[in-house]
XYZ file of C-alpha atoms in Angstrom:
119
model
C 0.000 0.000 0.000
C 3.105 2.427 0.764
C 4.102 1.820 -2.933
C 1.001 2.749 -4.017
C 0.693 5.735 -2.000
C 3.765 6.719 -3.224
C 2.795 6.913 -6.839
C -0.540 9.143 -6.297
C -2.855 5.931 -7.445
C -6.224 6.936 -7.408
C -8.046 4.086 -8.434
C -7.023 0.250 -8.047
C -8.884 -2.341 -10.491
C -8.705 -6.219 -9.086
C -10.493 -8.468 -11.442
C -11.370 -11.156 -8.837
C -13.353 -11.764 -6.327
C -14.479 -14.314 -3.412
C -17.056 -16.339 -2.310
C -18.220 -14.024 0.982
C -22.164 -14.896 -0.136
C -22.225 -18.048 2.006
C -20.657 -16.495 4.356
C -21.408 -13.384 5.591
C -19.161 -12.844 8.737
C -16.307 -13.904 6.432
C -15.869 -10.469 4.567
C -13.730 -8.527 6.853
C -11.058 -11.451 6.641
C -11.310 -11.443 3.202
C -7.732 -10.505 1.009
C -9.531 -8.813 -1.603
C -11.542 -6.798 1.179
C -8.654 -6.469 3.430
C -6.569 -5.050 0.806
C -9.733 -2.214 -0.645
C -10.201 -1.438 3.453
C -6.198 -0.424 3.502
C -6.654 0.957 0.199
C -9.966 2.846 1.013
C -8.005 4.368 4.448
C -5.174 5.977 2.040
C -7.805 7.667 -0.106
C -7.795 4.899 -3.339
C -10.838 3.499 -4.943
C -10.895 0.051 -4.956
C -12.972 -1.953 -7.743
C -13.190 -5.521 -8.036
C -14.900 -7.844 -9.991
C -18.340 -9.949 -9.129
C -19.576 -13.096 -10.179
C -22.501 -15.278 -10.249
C -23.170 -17.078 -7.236
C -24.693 -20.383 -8.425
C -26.890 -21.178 -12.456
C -30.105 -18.418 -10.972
C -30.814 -15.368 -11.847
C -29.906 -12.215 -9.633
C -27.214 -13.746 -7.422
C -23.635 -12.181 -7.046
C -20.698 -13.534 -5.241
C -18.363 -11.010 -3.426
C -19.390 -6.954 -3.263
C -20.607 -7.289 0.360
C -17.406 -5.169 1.787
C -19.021 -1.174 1.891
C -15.600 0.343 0.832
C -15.001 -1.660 -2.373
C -17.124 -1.016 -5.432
C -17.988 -4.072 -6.904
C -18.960 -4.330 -11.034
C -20.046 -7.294 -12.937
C -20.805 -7.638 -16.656
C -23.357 -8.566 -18.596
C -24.431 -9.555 -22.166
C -28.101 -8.358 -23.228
C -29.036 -7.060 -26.423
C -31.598 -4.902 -24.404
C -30.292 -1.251 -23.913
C -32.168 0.387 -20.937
C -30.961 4.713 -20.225
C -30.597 5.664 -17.303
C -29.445 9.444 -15.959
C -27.216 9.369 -12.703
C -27.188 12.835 -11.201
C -24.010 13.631 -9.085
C -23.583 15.753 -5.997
C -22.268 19.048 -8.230
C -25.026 18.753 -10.260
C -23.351 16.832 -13.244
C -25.832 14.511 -15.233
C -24.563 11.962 -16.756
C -26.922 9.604 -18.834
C -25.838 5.784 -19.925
C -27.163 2.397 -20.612
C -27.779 -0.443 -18.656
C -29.450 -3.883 -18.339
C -29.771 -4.784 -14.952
C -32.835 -4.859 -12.923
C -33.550 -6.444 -9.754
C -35.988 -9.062 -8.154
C -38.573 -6.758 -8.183
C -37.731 -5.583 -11.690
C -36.775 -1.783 -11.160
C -33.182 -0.487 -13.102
C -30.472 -0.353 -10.618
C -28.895 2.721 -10.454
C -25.358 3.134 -12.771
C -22.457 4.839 -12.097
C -20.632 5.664 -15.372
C -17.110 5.395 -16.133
C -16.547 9.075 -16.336
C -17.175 9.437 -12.903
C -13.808 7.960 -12.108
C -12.072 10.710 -13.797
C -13.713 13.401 -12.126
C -11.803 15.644 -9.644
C -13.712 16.095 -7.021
C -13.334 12.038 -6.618
């Protein structure tokens, strides 16, 4: 983490995550989540990657740690907008294809946001 530090990162990318569905008390002790919380302390954004917990629809592994921000892909041909308004007042609009069990878009962050300043 000093290393990083050192060179002014901003944002870290892992593409991996674990299994903390099954297990909820398990995330703290987590490496991925260990290393975002040391990360998140130093003033770094920490993303890593989800995955499908089990063949069913709507289940992630991973992403339960509130200082990481967890992303996941997906492949539909369906293109849903959505606007995401941020705190200055900069509106952003982008597509998605994710909704949830009770079949309302989840909110997006776009990948402009990480280039913004004030992050």
């Amino acid at each position: 983490m000093k290393k990083a530090t050192l060179d002014k990162v901003n944002v870290i990318m892992v593409s991996l995550s674990t299994d903390t569905l099954s297990n909820n008390s398990s995330y703290p002790y987590d490496p991925v989540n260990m290393g975002g919380y040391l990360a998140m302390k130093e003033n770094i954004v920490v993303c890593t990657s989800s995955s499908n917990y089990g063949d069913n629809y709507y289940t992630l592994s991973g992403g339960l740690a509130p200082w990481v921000i967890e992303v996941k892909s997906c492949n539909s041909g369906e293109r849903f907008i959505t606007q995401v308004e941020l705190g200055g007042g900069t509106k952003i609009k982008e597509f998605g294809s994710f909704m949830d069990k009770d079949g309302d878009y989840c909110k997006l962050i776009h990948r402009l946001i990480l280039s913004l300043r004030h992050w």
